[in-house]
Every structure is written in structure tokens, then in C-alpha cells.
Amino acid sequence: MDFEIPENLRIMQDTIRRFVNQDLEPISQKVEEEDHMPEEIVQQMRELGLFGLSIPEEYGGLGIGTLGECLVYEELSKTNAAFRSRIGTSNGIGSMGILFDGTEEQKQKYLPRIASGEWTSCFALSEPEAGSDAGNIKMTADRDGDSFVLNGLKHFITNGDVADIATVIALTDKEKKTRGGITAFVVEKGTPGFSVGTIERKMGLRGSHTCELIFDNCRVAVEQVIGGAPLIGQGFKTAMSVLDKGRLTLGASALGAAQKLLDLSIEYAKQRVQFGKPIAQFQSVGNMLADMATEIYAARQMLYHAAWLRDQDKKVIREASMVKLFCTEMACRVVDSAVQIFGGMGYMKDFPVERFYRDLRLYRLYEGTSEIQRLVIARELTKD
Ligand SMILES: Cc1cc2nc3c(=O)[nH]c(=O)nc-3n(C[C@H](O)[C@H](O)[C@H](O)COP(=O)(O)OP(=O)(O)OC[C@H]3O[C@@H](n4cnc5c(N)ncnc54)[C@H](O)[C@@H]3O)c2cc1C
């Protein structure tokens, strides 16, 4: 067994660590307060190639593999989660459908622009009546000659307001639904009938917007079906394979945040004096630190192993769900302990712990709730 991280990925990890400390962390509070991501910082992300992490070199990306991506997201998540969200959504769920199932023409047209950061992408699956039950979508795409006419509403779409293209999942056959009746489309901003609705007001992740997308007789050519005509009706599979991969990178993001919270908690516990000594010397505080560190260690091993398996082209449906479930639940336990260790200061907006507390709560909900991850794991364990 070799537990060494390859040299090229270590260099990448160091670069991201420096970027986080020098450029992102100093403005993390401003992004939170203004609920806005400055364009200058997005430009720096472009220059570092961060929008092409998951896109192969032949399409202009870095193609650093799943383990590499996880290491980058782990580092990026040690600051405001909005930075990771901007990069991760475009690199991840927004564009992976095109990479996995797109035609060569679609890959050539879209992936280089996404990899360079010129274009941002988003992923539009969820609807008011279809969250966990994603197969229950109501949005329709009716065939009309050489085109499809899209009608319906998507909600909770990350990056929806800044996206130049959207991967949109719609019903092409109401009878067949997930069994051949759902199709994935690429829809470009500016297509008549496609507009951004309300920007949702949320608990956290300020600086990263989540929106409604409205489709009102939006006409797209058959060429906009991801994978072209042969994949009409096969879009549910595309959507699920996109989400499988996202589960690992989301696990990495939860892990990075948890590590940051442990580091902050150790530092604080060593300098905060009560009853004449640093609180780190009280056994109950030490126990919290020990439990946080132990869970982080366990999470890191499972994440890296699952990422490595995926890089060996192994199927990781069960492992990806285990990673998403464990890492996100673990990070919420860790942030709760961090608030406890910081005492009243942990509840104040002047310290980042409070922001992490709100932001991390989302991780157990989106890209499949914890309950849905358990369903997937149980299904995988009991299938013949
Ligand atoms: C900030 C944010 C960003 C998002 N970004 C995107 C995005 O970019 N693209 C996109 O398509 N979606 C996005 N989503 C949607 C997200 O994926 C859904 O919110 C999530 O899948 C849960 O669906 P729901 O909110 O409808 O909850 P529901 O499905 O209504 O679930 C409510 C509760 O019931 C439980 N439950 C449901 N079904 C079962 C079951 N069979 N067994 C056990 N328990 C069950 C759930 O686990 C949960 O606890 C985002 C959501 C948020 C909050």
C-alpha cells in the first residue's frame, strides 16, 4: 500500500493553500456580508486553471483526476464555502453531463470555454415537487420537428444567475419517466423563453446564489440533447452519474471545512484562559478536540480511498454515497463542537465559526440528503 500523495498533486495542494491564505481568506468576510463574489477573484481562479480541474487536457482543462480534485476542494473549503461553490458547480455538476455523455461536437464547443472559466455552467434538476424524488420532475420537453419545446420551473439552482449554460433535465415521455422518458439538454443563456426567476434567500452560502430558472416555450434544437438523438430518453442516467461524482468532491469540501474548524479550535483552546488556565487543559475540551480529530482522520482515509478507486476506473456508487454521508455528517458534528469550544464567541458573526455552522448545514441536504445516501448504500448492499 502506498499512502503518499503524488508529487504533482502535492504541488497543486500547496498552490491552492497559498491562494486561500493570501487571496481568498482576506475577503471571505466581505463576500459573506455583501453576498457577492468579486469579479477580480473569479479572474484569479481562471488564471489558476481552477475551472478546468475535472476537464481533460484535450478540452483545455487540467484533468487532475478525482483524487486531485478532492485535494483541491479540501484546501479551498478552508475558507468561505462560496468560493468552492463557484468553481465546484461549474466544474462539477454543471458540466460533467457533457463530459460523460455529450457528443464530440458538444464537448468541443462547451468544455474548453468552461475549463477556461469564460463560461460558467449550472445543473438544473430540482423542482418544487421533485427534490429527493428527482424522477418526479414535471418540466416537459415536447418534440416539435427538429426541436424540443421546454416548459416548466426549476428551483434551488446554484450558479443559476451567473451561468452561461445550464444542464437541464426534462420529461420527454410522461409515461416512461425514469425508464426512458427523461432527457438532458444543454441550454444556453439568451435562448428565447429561458430566464432566471427569484434568487432564493437562504441560511448560508452567501456569495453563491441559488435561483429559479423559468422555461416558457423555450425552443432548443435536437442537437442540444446531451449525447444527441441516441440519448433522447436517457437523461436520468446522465443526471445520476453526474451526482455520483459530485458526492466525492462534496465529501472533500466537508472534510476541508472540518479540518479548518479543528485548527481554529485548537488555537483558540490554547489561548483562551478560564479558571487561570487555557481551556485546552480541561479534559472535556480536550475530549472534544480528540473526537473531532479522530473523525477527520477517518473521513480523510475513506475519501482518499474512494477517490483513488474512481481514478482506477472502479465503480464507486456505494463508496461515493458513504463518503458524502459520513463526511458531511462528521463536519456538522465538528462545527457543533467548534461552536462549543469557542463558547459565546462561536455564536458571534465576527468569527468564522458561526459562518461555517450555517454553511455546513447545507451539505447534508443538497446533491442527495443523508437519508437518500443511506437508501443508495442499503440498495447497493442488498441487490443481487
Ligand atoms: C442551497 C441549495 C443549492 C442547491 N443547488 C442545486 C442545484 O444546483 N441543482 C439542483 O438540481 N438542485 C439543487 N438543490 C436542490 C437539492 O438537491 C434538494 O434540496 C435536495 O435534493 C432535497 O430535496 P428537497 O429540498 O425537495 O427535500 P425533500 O425531498 O422534500 O426532502 C425532505 C425530507 O424528506 C426526506 N426524504 C425524502 N424522501 C425520502 C425517502 N425516500 N426516504 C427517507 N427520507 C426521505 C429527505 O431526506 C429530507 O429529510 C439545492 C438546494 C439547496 C438548498
XYZ file of C-alpha atoms and ligand atoms in Angstrom:
437
model
C 0.000 0.000 0.000
C 1.216 3.458 -0.847
C -0.295 6.356 1.096
C 1.929 9.029 -0.474
C 0.154 11.802 -2.367
C 1.809 12.085 -5.823
C 4.286 14.962 -6.193
C 2.252 16.867 -8.841
C -0.830 16.839 -6.618
C 1.190 17.997 -3.608
C 2.405 20.978 -5.626
C -1.204 21.752 -6.612
C -2.284 21.428 -2.969
C 0.415 23.915 -1.889
C -0.604 26.369 -4.621
C -4.245 26.275 -3.520
C -3.247 26.596 0.153
C -1.322 29.779 -0.688
C -4.209 31.124 -2.803
C -6.647 30.509 0.058
C -4.436 32.175 2.664
C -3.238 35.120 0.586
C -6.213 35.942 -1.622
C -9.443 34.265 -0.508
C -9.381 34.344 3.285
C -8.773 38.132 3.487
C -12.029 38.801 1.566
C -14.102 35.904 2.914
C -15.995 38.088 5.373
C -16.662 40.740 2.710
C -18.122 38.096 0.359
C -20.349 36.942 3.224
C -21.537 40.432 4.135
C -22.106 41.638 0.579
C -23.405 38.291 -0.706
C -21.299 38.923 -3.786
C -18.257 37.323 -5.420
C -15.859 39.993 -6.794
C -15.013 39.552 -10.488
C -11.269 40.062 -9.754
C -11.222 36.925 -7.633
C -13.078 34.923 -10.295
C -10.404 36.097 -12.727
C -7.657 34.811 -10.397
C -9.461 31.458 -10.231
C -9.474 31.368 -14.046
C -5.762 32.090 -14.193
C -5.040 29.231 -11.791
C -6.978 26.901 -14.093
C -9.462 26.054 -11.343
C -12.455 25.956 -13.695
C -10.843 23.111 -15.593
C -9.909 20.780 -12.739
C -12.162 17.965 -13.897
C -11.976 18.620 -17.636
C -9.393 16.566 -19.583
C -6.356 18.329 -21.094
C -7.603 17.635 -24.626
C -10.530 20.003 -23.905
C -8.370 22.657 -22.275
C -8.662 21.558 -18.639
C -6.166 20.315 -16.066
C -7.707 16.832 -15.848
C -6.071 16.144 -12.494
C -8.257 13.156 -11.641
C -10.676 12.586 -8.777
C -8.041 12.437 -6.024
C -6.519 15.673 -7.318
C -9.909 17.366 -7.377
C -10.663 16.193 -3.850
C -7.356 17.605 -2.592
C -8.088 20.959 -4.239
C -11.643 21.145 -2.827
C -10.361 20.166 0.604
C -7.983 23.159 0.605
C -10.497 25.547 -0.984
C -13.044 24.708 1.707
C -10.875 26.077 4.494
C -12.371 29.500 3.774
C -15.793 30.842 2.723
C -17.702 28.000 1.034
C -18.911 30.356 -1.724
C -15.503 30.179 -3.457
C -15.651 26.398 -3.695
C -19.270 26.560 -4.804
C -18.478 28.890 -7.717
C -15.733 26.621 -9.004
C -17.190 23.265 -7.999
C -20.618 23.698 -9.550
C -19.264 24.750 -12.943
C -16.509 22.122 -12.989
C -18.744 19.510 -11.472
C -22.492 19.013 -11.805
C -22.847 21.836 -14.380
C -20.508 20.344 -16.972
C -19.976 16.665 -16.144
C -23.051 15.567 -18.102
C -21.434 16.947 -21.269
C -18.116 15.272 -20.424
C -19.647 11.876 -19.599
C -22.338 11.628 -22.260
C -22.009 14.585 -24.659
C -21.335 14.232 -28.373
C -17.822 15.093 -29.563
C -19.219 18.289 -31.058
C -20.771 19.310 -27.721
C -17.525 18.567 -25.883
C -15.536 20.653 -28.382
C -17.992 23.517 -28.171
C -18.571 23.755 -24.421
C -15.774 22.136 -22.404
C -12.879 24.446 -23.410
C -14.989 27.511 -22.565
C -15.945 26.052 -19.188
C -12.357 24.953 -18.486
C -11.015 28.452 -19.148
C -13.730 29.960 -16.949
C -15.000 32.040 -19.860
C -18.364 30.321 -19.396
C -19.981 29.196 -16.164
C -22.350 26.251 -16.045
C -25.106 25.073 -13.721
C -27.145 21.903 -13.228
C -30.941 22.141 -13.230
C -32.694 19.048 -11.932
C -34.658 20.051 -8.796
C -38.214 21.337 -8.980
C -40.752 22.293 -6.335
C -42.287 18.806 -6.480
C -39.118 16.881 -7.273
C -36.263 17.066 -4.777
C -35.184 13.712 -3.354
C -37.721 12.146 -5.702
C -35.902 13.513 -8.744
C -37.717 11.150 -11.111
C -40.935 13.052 -10.371
C -39.944 16.110 -12.416
C -42.783 17.903 -14.180
C -40.827 20.075 -16.601
C -41.622 18.973 -20.128
C -39.665 18.928 -23.364
C -42.065 18.270 -26.234
C -40.731 17.233 -29.611
C -41.662 19.565 -32.465
C -39.887 18.647 -35.714
C -36.157 19.179 -35.275
C -36.525 20.833 -31.906
C -37.858 20.411 -28.387
C -40.018 22.977 -26.588
C -39.187 23.254 -22.890
C -41.772 24.339 -20.326
C -41.527 24.349 -16.542
C -39.791 25.684 -13.454
C -36.544 24.597 -11.820
C -35.697 25.823 -8.342
C -32.718 25.943 -5.956
C -30.257 26.084 -8.874
C -26.738 27.036 -7.753
C -24.968 29.492 -10.093
C -28.262 29.895 -11.992
C -27.870 33.679 -12.178
C -24.271 33.669 -13.439
C -24.421 30.600 -15.675
C -23.881 30.866 -19.432
C -25.144 27.335 -19.959
C -27.391 25.018 -17.984
C -27.622 21.246 -17.995
C -31.397 20.862 -17.846
C -33.230 17.648 -17.074
C -36.759 17.415 -18.528
C -39.547 14.925 -19.273
C -39.779 13.798 -22.882
C -42.169 10.919 -22.191
C -44.590 11.274 -19.276
C -45.432 7.573 -19.276
C -41.885 6.248 -19.242
C -40.402 8.817 -16.824
C -37.081 7.452 -15.404
C -37.356 4.384 -17.643
C -36.550 6.125 -20.892
C -38.682 9.260 -20.580
C -36.224 11.814 -19.175
C -33.741 13.730 -21.334
C -30.781 16.001 -20.531
C -30.306 19.206 -22.537
C -27.691 21.946 -22.736
C -29.488 25.288 -22.794
C -27.571 28.487 -23.466
C -28.250 31.772 -21.719
C -30.159 34.093 -24.026
C -32.222 31.306 -25.618
C -35.711 32.867 -26.007
C -38.065 31.559 -23.304
C -35.268 30.832 -20.815
C -34.922 33.239 -17.884
C -33.738 33.476 -14.290
C -36.517 33.842 -11.697
C -36.220 34.599 -7.991
C -32.840 34.461 -6.279
C -33.638 32.465 -3.135
C -32.907 33.885 0.338
C -31.016 31.232 2.256
C -29.478 30.382 5.639
C -25.891 30.460 4.425
C -23.547 30.103 1.462
C -23.748 33.838 0.915
C -21.763 34.901 -2.140
C -23.091 31.905 -4.065
C -26.600 32.375 -5.426
C -29.324 29.786 -5.765
C -32.134 30.611 -8.188
C -35.253 29.650 -10.010
C -34.921 29.003 -13.738
C -38.007 29.554 -15.843
C -38.674 27.839 -19.176
C -41.596 29.271 -21.108
C -41.920 27.768 -24.586
C -38.129 27.660 -24.783
C -37.213 26.065 -28.095
C -33.926 24.177 -28.446
C -32.622 22.146 -31.369
C -32.298 18.349 -31.108
C -28.522 18.964 -31.198
C -28.873 20.390 -27.672
C -29.799 16.962 -26.270
C -26.745 15.800 -24.316
C -25.416 12.899 -26.357
C -27.647 13.834 -29.328
C -30.561 11.817 -30.716
C -29.361 8.394 -29.406
C -29.630 9.660 -25.813
C -33.170 11.039 -26.031
C -34.892 9.471 -23.020
C -31.605 8.550 -21.299
C -31.078 11.774 -19.341
C -31.872 10.353 -15.908
C -28.793 8.117 -16.153
C -26.714 11.148 -17.143
C -28.044 13.097 -14.147
C -27.337 10.251 -11.721
C -23.760 9.702 -12.942
C -23.113 13.433 -12.524
C -24.395 13.291 -8.940
C -22.299 10.183 -8.101
C -19.109 12.034 -8.833
C -20.258 15.176 -7.000
C -20.663 13.130 -3.834
C -16.912 12.642 -3.541
C -15.993 16.278 -4.106
C -18.689 17.418 -1.685
C -17.245 14.995 0.878
C -13.843 16.616 0.291
C -15.346 20.061 0.842
C -16.886 18.986 4.150
C -13.550 17.481 5.179
C -11.589 20.678 4.412
C -14.019 22.781 6.427
C -13.835 20.330 9.354
C -10.021 20.452 9.315
C -10.085 24.256 9.380
C -12.510 24.199 12.313
C -10.259 21.796 14.226
C -7.239 24.040 13.603
C -9.156 27.124 14.749
C -10.467 25.277 17.816
C -7.008 24.063 18.893
C -5.584 27.563 18.525
C -8.451 29.113 20.483
C -8.435 26.468 23.227
C -4.720 27.034 23.783
C -5.039 30.788 24.203
C -8.441 31.213 25.916
C -7.871 31.287 29.679
C -10.578 30.488 32.226
C -10.110 29.493 35.871
C -6.458 30.516 35.486
C -5.526 28.116 32.694
C -6.038 27.626 28.961
C -9.349 25.826 28.326
C -7.414 23.197 26.278
C -6.236 21.839 29.641
C -9.777 20.946 30.706
C -10.449 17.319 29.945
C -13.887 17.899 28.429
C -12.453 20.389 25.933
C -9.574 18.027 25.154
C -12.080 15.226 24.568
C -13.955 17.359 22.036
C -10.705 18.091 20.177
C -9.772 14.395 20.248
C -13.157 13.334 18.835
C -13.010 15.994 16.112
C -9.508 14.905 15.059
C -10.418 11.207 15.094
C -13.461 11.700 12.883
C -11.487 13.889 10.476
C -8.805 11.218 10.220
C -11.396 8.528 9.444
C -13.138 10.744 6.884
C -9.888 11.543 5.093
C -8.955 7.873 4.728
C -12.307 6.891 3.248
C -12.410 9.884 0.911
C -8.915 9.351 -0.493
C -9.545 5.640 -0.893
C -12.817 6.153 -2.764
C -11.223 8.845 -4.965
C -8.337 6.508 -5.713
C -10.775 3.702 -6.614
C -12.572 6.028 -9.021
C -9.257 7.002 -10.594
C -8.692 3.253 -11.203
C -11.996 3.256 -13.143
C -13.741 1.251 -10.442
C -17.468 1.736 -9.783
C -17.897 3.731 -6.586
C -21.652 4.214 -6.251
C -21.734 2.765 -2.718
C -18.436 4.348 -1.643
C -19.385 7.790 -3.006
C -22.617 7.751 -1.007
C -20.745 6.559 2.103
C -18.239 9.403 1.698
C -20.960 12.031 1.193
C -22.930 10.697 4.181
C -20.025 10.333 6.599
C -18.024 13.437 5.693
C -20.982 15.831 5.730
C -22.469 14.434 8.960
C -18.980 14.423 10.511
C -18.385 18.075 9.534
C -21.672 19.093 11.182
C -20.621 17.327 14.415
C -17.216 19.016 14.205
C -18.659 22.502 13.679
C -21.039 21.980 16.578
C -18.064 21.144 18.836
C -16.171 24.137 17.452
C -19.034 26.467 18.469
C -18.971 24.823 21.925
C -15.218 25.328 22.310
C -15.456 28.973 21.218
C -18.306 29.496 23.704
C -20.209 32.754 23.123
C -17.573 33.813 20.582
C -18.637 30.858 18.433
C -22.074 32.429 18.143
C -20.767 35.812 17.024
C -20.580 36.908 13.417
C -17.102 38.366 13.979
C -15.640 34.836 13.971
C -15.786 32.443 11.004
C -17.102 29.539 13.126
C -20.627 30.952 13.004
C -20.473 31.152 9.181
C -19.183 27.572 8.888
C -22.029 26.426 11.164
C -24.648 27.759 8.731
C -22.804 26.836 5.532
C -22.067 23.249 6.512
C -25.708 22.525 7.316
C -26.428 22.630 3.590
C -24.025 19.777 2.833
C -26.359 17.221 4.435
C -29.171 18.406 2.165
C -28.056 19.028 -1.374
C -26.803 16.619 -4.037
C -28.828 13.975 -2.150
C -29.802 14.256 1.524
C -28.232 11.968 4.139
C -31.385 9.860 4.075
C -31.069 9.387 0.316
C -27.384 8.403 0.686
C -28.460 5.716 3.178
C -31.071 4.476 0.700
C -28.385 4.202 -2.008
C -25.954 2.386 0.292
C -28.631 -0.042 1.503
C -29.772 -0.694 -2.089
C -26.201 -1.413 -3.157
C -25.665 -3.725 -0.164
C -28.789 -5.776 -0.733
C -29.005 -6.022 -4.510
C -28.414 -9.416 -6.112
C -28.601 25.953 -1.387
C -29.077 24.842 -2.286
C -28.477 24.658 -3.527
C -28.955 23.679 -4.399
N -28.395 23.556 -5.647
C -28.988 22.731 -6.550
C -28.554 22.713 -7.921
O -27.588 23.391 -8.306
N -29.224 21.934 -8.809
C -30.293 21.166 -8.445
O -30.861 20.491 -9.293
N -30.709 21.137 -7.140
C -30.108 21.907 -6.199
N -30.547 21.926 -4.903
C -31.680 21.075 -4.537
C -31.280 19.948 -3.604
O -30.571 18.959 -4.292
C -32.571 19.430 -2.915
O -32.955 20.442 -1.992
C -32.374 18.109 -2.215
O -32.196 17.072 -3.137
C -33.546 17.747 -1.305
O -34.770 17.898 -1.964
P -35.936 18.752 -1.269
O -35.353 20.023 -0.805
O -37.071 18.816 -2.204
O -36.318 17.925 0.014
P -37.338 16.693 0.067
O -37.022 15.718 -0.999
O -38.728 17.196 0.155
O -36.936 16.020 1.455
C -37.447 16.465 2.722
C -37.009 15.440 3.766
O -37.581 14.158 3.472
C -36.566 13.188 3.382
N -36.921 12.175 2.387
C -37.394 12.367 1.140
N -37.559 11.210 0.516
C -37.156 10.236 1.377
C -37.071 8.820 1.331
N -37.417 8.123 0.227
N -36.613 8.156 2.408
C -36.236 8.830 3.520
N -36.295 10.175 3.634
C -36.743 10.870 2.574
C -35.321 13.956 2.985
O -34.130 13.250 3.288
C -35.491 15.212 3.809
O -35.061 14.979 5.109
C -30.038 22.854 -3.992
C -30.598 23.017 -2.723
C -30.149 23.997 -1.881
C -30.808 24.144 -0.518
